[in-house]
Tab-separated table of C-alpha atoms in Angstrom:
chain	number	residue	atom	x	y	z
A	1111	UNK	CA	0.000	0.000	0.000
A	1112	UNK	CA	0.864	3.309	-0.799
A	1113	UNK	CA	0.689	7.224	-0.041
A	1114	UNK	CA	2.339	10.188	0.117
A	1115	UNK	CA	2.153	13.835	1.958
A	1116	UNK	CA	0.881	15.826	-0.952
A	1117	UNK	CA	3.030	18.884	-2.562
A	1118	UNK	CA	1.158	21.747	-1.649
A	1119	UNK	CA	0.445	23.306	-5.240
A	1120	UNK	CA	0.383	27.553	-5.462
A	1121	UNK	CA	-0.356	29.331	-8.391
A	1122	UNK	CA	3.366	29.758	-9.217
A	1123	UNK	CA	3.852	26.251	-9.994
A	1124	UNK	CA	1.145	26.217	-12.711
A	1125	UNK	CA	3.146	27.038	-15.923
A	1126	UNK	CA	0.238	26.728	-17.986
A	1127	UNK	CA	-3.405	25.968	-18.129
A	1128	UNK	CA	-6.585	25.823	-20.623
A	1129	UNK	CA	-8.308	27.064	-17.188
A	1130	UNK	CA	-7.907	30.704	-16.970
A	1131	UNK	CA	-7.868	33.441	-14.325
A	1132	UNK	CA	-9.951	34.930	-13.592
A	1133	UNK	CA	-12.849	32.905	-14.657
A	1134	UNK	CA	-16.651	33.514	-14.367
A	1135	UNK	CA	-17.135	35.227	-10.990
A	1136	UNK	CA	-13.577	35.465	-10.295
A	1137	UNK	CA	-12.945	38.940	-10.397
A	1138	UNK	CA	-10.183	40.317	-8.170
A	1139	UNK	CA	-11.853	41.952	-4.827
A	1140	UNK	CA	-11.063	45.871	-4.217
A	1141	UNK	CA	-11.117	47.322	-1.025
A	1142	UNK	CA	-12.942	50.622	-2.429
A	1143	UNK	CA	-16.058	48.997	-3.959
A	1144	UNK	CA	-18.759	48.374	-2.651
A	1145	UNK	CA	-19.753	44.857	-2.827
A	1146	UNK	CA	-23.817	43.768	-2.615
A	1147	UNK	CA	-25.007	40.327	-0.738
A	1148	UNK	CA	-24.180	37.602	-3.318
A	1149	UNK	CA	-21.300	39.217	-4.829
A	1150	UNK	CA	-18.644	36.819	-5.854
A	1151	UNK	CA	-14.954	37.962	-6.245
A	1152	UNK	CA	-11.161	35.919	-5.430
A	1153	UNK	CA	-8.542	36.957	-3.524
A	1154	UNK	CA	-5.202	35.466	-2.491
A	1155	UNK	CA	-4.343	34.322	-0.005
A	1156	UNK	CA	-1.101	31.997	1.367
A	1157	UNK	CA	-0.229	32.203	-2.524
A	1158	UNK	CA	-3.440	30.776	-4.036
A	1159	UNK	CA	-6.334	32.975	-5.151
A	1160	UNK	CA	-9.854	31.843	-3.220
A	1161	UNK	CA	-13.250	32.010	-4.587
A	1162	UNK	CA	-15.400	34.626	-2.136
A	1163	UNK	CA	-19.313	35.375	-1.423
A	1164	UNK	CA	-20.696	38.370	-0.403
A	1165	UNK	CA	-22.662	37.566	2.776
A	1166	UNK	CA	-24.280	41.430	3.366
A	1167	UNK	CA	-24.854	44.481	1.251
A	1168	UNK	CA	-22.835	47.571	1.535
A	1169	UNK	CA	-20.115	45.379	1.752
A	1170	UNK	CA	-17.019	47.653	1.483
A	1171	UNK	CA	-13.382	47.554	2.987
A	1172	UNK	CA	-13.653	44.059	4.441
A	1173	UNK	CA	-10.502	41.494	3.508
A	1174	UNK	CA	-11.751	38.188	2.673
A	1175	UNK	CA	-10.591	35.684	5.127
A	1176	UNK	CA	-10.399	32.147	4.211
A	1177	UNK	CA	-12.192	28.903	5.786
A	1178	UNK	CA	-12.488	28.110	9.044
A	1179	UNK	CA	-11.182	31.701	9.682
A	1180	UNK	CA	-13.973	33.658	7.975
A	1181	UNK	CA	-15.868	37.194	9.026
A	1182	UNK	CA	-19.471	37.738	8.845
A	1183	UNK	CA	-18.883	39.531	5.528
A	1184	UNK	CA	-17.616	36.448	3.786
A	1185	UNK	CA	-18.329	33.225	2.436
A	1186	UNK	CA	-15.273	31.253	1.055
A	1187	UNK	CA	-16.106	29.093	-1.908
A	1188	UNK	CA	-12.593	27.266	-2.217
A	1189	UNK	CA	-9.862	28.042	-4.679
A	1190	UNK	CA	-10.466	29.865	-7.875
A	1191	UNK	CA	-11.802	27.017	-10.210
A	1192	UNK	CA	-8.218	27.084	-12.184
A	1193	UNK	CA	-6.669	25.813	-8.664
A	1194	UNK	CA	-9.618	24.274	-7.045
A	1195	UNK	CA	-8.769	20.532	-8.344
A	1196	UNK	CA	-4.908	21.156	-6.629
A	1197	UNK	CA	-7.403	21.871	-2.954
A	1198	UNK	CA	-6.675	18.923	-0.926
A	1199	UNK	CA	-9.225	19.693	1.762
A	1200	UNK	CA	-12.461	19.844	-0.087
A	1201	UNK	CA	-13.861	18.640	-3.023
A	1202	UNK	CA	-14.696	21.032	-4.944
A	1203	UNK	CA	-14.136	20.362	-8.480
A	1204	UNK	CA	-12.142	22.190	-11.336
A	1205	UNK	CA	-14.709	22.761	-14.330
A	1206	UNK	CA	-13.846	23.290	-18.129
A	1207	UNK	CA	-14.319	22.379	-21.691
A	1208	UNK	CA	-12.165	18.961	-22.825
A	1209	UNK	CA	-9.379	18.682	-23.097
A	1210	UNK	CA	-8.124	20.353	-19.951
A	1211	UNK	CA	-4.322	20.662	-20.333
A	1212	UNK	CA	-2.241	21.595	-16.989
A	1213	UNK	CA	1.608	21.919	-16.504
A	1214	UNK	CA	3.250	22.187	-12.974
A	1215	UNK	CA	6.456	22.687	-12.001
A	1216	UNK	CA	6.404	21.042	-8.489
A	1217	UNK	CA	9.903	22.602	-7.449
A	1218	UNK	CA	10.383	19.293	-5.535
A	1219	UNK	CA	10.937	15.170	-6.492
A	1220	UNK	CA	7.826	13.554	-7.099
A	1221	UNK	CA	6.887	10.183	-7.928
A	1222	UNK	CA	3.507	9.311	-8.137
A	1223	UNK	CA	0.221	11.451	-9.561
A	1224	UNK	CA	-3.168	10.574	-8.015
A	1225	UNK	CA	-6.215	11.704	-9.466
A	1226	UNK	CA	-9.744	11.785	-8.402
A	1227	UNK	CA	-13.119	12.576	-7.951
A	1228	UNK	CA	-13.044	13.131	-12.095
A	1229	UNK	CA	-15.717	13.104	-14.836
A	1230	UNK	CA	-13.652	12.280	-17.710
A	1231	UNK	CA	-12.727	9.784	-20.401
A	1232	UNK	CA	-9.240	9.502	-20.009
A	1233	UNK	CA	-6.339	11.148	-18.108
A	1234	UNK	CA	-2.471	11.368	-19.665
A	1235	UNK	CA	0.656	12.292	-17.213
A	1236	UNK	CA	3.690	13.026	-18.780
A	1237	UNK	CA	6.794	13.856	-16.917
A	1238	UNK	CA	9.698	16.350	-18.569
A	1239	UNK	CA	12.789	17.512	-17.904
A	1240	UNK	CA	13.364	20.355	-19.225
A	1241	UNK	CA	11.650	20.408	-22.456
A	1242	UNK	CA	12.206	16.395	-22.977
A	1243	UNK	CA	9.249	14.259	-22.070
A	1244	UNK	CA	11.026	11.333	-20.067
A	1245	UNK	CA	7.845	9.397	-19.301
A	1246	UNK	CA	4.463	9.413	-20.396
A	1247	UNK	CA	1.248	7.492	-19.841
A	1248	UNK	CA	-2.400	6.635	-20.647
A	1249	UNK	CA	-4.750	5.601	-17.823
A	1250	UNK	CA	-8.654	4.746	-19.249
A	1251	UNK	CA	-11.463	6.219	-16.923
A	1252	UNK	CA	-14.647	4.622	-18.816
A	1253	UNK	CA	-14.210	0.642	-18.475
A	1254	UNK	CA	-16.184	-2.414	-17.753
A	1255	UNK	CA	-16.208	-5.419	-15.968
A	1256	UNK	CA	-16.332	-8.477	-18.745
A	1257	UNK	CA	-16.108	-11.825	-17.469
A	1258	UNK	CA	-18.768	-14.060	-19.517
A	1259	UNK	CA	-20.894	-13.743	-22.651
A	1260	UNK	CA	-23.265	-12.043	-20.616
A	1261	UNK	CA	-21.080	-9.080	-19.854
A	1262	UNK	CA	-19.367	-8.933	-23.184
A	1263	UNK	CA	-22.756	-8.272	-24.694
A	1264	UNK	CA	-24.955	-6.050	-22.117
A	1265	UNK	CA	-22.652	-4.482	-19.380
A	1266	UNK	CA	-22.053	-0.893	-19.619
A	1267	UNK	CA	-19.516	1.366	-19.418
A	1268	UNK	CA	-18.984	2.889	-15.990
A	1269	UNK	CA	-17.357	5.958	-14.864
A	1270	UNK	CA	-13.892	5.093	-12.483
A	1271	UNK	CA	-13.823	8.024	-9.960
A	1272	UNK	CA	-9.849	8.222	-9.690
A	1273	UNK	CA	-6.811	6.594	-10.480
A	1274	UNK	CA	-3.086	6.507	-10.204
A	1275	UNK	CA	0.497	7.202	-11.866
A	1276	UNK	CA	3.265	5.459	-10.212
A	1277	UNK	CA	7.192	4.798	-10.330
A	1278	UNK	CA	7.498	8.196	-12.649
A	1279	UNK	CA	11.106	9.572	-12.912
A	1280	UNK	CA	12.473	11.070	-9.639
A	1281	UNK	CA	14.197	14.256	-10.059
A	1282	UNK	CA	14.521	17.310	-8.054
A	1283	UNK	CA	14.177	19.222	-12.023
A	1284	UNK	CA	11.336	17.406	-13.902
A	1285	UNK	CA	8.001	18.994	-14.022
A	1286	UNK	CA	4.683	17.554	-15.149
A	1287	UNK	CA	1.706	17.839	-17.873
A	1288	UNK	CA	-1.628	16.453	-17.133
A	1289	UNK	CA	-4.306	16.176	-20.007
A	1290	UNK	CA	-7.646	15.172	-19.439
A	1291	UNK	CA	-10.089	14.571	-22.144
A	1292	UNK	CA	-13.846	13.974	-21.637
A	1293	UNK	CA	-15.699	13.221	-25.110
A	1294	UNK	CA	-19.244	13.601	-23.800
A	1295	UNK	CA	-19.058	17.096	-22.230
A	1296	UNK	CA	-16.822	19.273	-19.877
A	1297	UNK	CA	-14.079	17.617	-17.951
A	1298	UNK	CA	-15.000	17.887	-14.296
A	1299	UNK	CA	-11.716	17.078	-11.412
A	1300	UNK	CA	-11.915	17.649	-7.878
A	1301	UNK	CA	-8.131	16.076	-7.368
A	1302	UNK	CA	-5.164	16.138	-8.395
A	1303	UNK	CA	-2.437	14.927	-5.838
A	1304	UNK	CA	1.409	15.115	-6.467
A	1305	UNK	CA	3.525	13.487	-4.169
A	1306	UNK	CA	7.149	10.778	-3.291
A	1307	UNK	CA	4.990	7.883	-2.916
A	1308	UNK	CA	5.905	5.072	0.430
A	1309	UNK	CA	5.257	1.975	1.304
A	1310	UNK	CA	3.137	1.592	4.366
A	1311	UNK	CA	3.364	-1.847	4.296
A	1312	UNK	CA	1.377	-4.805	2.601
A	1313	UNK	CA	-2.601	-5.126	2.641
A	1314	UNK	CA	-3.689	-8.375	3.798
A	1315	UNK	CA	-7.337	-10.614	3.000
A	1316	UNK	CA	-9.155	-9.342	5.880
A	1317	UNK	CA	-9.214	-5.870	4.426
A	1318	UNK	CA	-12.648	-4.374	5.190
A	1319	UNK	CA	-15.027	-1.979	3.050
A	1320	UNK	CA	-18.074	-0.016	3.919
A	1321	UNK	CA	-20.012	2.479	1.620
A	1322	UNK	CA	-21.704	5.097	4.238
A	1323	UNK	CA	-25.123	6.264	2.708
A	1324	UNK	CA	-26.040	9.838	3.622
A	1325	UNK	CA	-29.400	9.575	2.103
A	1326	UNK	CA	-32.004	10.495	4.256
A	1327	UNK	CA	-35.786	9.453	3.967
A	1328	UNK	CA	-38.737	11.462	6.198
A	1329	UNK	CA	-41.868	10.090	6.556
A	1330	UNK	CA	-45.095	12.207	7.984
A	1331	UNK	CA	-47.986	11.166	9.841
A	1332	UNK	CA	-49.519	9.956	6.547
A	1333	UNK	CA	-46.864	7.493	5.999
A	1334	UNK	CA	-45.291	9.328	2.894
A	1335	UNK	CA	-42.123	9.353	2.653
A	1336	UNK	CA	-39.674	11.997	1.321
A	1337	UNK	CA	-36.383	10.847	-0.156
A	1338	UNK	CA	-32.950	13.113	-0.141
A	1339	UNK	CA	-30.107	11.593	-2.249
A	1340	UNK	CA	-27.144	12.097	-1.059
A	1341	UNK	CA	-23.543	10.707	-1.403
A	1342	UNK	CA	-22.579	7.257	-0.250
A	1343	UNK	CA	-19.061	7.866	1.525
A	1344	UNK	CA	-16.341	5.050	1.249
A	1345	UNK	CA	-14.061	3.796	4.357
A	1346	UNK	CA	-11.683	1.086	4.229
A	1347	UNK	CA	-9.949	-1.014	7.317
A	1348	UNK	CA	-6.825	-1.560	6.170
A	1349	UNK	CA	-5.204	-5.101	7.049
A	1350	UNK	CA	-1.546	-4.905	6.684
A	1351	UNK	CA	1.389	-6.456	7.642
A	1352	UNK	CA	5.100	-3.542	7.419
A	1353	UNK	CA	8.463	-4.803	7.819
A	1354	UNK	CA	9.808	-3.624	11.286
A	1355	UNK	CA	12.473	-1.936	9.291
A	1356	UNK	CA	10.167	0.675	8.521
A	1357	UNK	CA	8.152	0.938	10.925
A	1358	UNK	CA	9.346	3.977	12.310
A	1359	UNK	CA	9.196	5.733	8.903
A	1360	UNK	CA	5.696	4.665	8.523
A	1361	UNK	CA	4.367	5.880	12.113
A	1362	UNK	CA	6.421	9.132	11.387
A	1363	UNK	CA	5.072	9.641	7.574
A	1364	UNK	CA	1.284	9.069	9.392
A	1365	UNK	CA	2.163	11.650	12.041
A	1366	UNK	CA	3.187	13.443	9.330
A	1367	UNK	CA	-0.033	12.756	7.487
A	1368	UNK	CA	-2.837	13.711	10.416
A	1369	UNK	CA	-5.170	15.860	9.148
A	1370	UNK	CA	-4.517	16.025	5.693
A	1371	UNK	CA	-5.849	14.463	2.792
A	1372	UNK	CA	-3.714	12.395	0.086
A	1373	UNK	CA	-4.043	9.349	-1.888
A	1374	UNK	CA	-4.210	5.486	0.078
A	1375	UNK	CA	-3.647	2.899	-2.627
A	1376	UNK	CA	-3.643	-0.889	-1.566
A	1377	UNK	CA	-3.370	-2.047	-5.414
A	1378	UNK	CA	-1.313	0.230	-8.040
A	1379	UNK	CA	-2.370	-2.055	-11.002
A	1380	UNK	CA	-5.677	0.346	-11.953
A	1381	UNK	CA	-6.520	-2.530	-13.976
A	1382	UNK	CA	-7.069	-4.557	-11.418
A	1383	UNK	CA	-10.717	-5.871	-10.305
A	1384	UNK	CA	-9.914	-4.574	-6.845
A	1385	UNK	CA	-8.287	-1.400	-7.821
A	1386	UNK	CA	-11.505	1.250	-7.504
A	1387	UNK	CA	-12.561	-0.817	-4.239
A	1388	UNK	CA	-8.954	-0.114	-2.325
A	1389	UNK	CA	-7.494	3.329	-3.956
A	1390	UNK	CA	-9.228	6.616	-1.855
A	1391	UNK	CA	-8.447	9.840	-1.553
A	1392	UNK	CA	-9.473	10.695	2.428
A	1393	UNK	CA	-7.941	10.936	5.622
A	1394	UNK	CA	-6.664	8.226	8.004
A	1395	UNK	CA	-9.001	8.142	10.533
A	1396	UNK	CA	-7.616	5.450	13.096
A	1397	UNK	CA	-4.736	3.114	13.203
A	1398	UNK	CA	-2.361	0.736	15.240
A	1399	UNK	CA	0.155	-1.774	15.147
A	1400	UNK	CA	1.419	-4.723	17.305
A	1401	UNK	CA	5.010	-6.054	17.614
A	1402	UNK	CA	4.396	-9.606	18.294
A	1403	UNK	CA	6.223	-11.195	15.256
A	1404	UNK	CA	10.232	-10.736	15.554
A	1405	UNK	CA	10.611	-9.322	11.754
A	1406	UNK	CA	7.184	-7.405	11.084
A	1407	UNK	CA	4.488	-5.838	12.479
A	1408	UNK	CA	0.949	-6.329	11.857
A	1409	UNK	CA	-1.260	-2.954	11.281
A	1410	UNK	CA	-4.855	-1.761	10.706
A	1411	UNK	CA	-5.521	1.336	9.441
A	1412	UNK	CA	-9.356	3.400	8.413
A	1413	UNK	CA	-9.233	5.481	5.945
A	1414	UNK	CA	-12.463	7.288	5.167
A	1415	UNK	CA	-13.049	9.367	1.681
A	1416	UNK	CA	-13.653	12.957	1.209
């Protein structure tokens, strides 16, 4: 199993993008005008430009502040939709017309590209250095399960919310370009994590999944009900055994790792059957270890989705 703390990505690393700046609603804020309830502007902040909402009228000479930190003058929406899919902490998705083309310059080694919460056909990673592309790569996002005659002939196409680019090129110098192309409509991506992938050790069969439904139903006195649809949420118990060699490295990388969101991959082959069940991109919510074998050390880990 794999993961990675994410490279934090500012709007100095993006070298180019079919997303521009500002887009619809995006309009820099100025601290003379006066701004009515429902007004949307961005501002930057920590490097990275933030969506904003007017919460009042006569809304004039009041900073933005970003989440959880905000005034009663201002609701913030997330990153500026040309950053939003490099915004580890929500899920708010980047928007745009196919193909969306990105290239960042991490200013760091990376060696694995996660991707997810994505409405798309396909997604291409290429790695350069300098102007040479050193690696490049294919992953398909509409697939199917086939296994029988059945299958072959009636199951459709299904939409793969994320995958994964591993063992890329390591270099302190190489930068990256993403292209993602969506026949049927706009591209949609609420993910995009860069990151020096580790091992966390080997997932086991006893490897747990639940789907939590937030659906509600009401039902009045009557006996009729009212339905709300809302998103099922993945977790995952993690069974897995680490070698006691790095066992330090992996309770320091999880320290490392509390509160943030990244990628958790127990299979890296995205063609595998089990691949969409065990790759998430969440938090770790709980985990511990015991040190009853001599050479490794068995560990469960949760890790619930975004």
């Amino acid at each position: 199993m794999i993961t990675a703390e994410p490279i934090k990505i500012v709007d100095s690393m993006i070298t180019s993008s079919t997303v521009p700046y500002p887009d619809t609603g995006e309009s820099a804020w100025v601290a003379g005008t006066i701004y009515a309830n429902g007004a949307k502007v961005s501002y930057q902040i920590d490097g990275v430009f933030h969506r904003f909402e007017s919460l009042q009228d006569s809304n004039q000479a009041h900073p933005p502040e970003k989440y959880p930190n905000e005034n009663q003058w201002w609701l913030d929406l997330g990153y500026v939709n040309k950053l939003a899919a490099f915004q580890n902490d929500r899920n708010t998705q980047t928007v745009t017309a196919s193909p969306y083309i990105v290239s960042i310059d991490p200013n760091e080694r990376f060696g694995a590209i996660a991707v997810g919460n994505i409405d798309a056909d396909s997604v291409t990673v290429e790695v350069l250095n300098g102007s040479e592309v050193i690696y490049t790569k294919t992953n398909q996002l509409k697939t199917r399960d086939v296994y029988d005659w059945y299958s072959w002939t009636y199951e459709p196409f299904y939409q793969a919310s994320g995958t994964i680019f591993t063992n890329l090129p390591i270099n302190s110098d190489n930068t990256c370009r993403i292209t993602i192309i969506n026949g049927g409509g706009s591209v949609k991506v609420g993910s995009i994590l860069i990151g020096l992938p580790t091992d966390i050790g080997l997932a086991q069969y006893g490897t747990g999944i639940r789907r939590q439904n937030f659906s509600t139903f009401e039902r009045d006195e009557f006996g009729e009900t009212k339905i709300t649809i809302r998103r099922n949420i993945p977790r995952i118990n993690f069974s897995l055994v680490i070698d006691k060699r790095k066992v330090n490295n992996v309770r320091r990388l999880l320290d490392e790792l509390n509160g943030i969101v990244t990628f958790y991959a127990g299979i890296v082959e995205t063609e595998h059957g089990y691949f969409d069940s065990v790759f998430l991109i969440g938090l770790y919510k709980d985990v511990s270890y015991s040190l009853d074998l001599p050479d490794y050390s068995r560990a469960e880990i949760e890790i619930e989705a975004i």
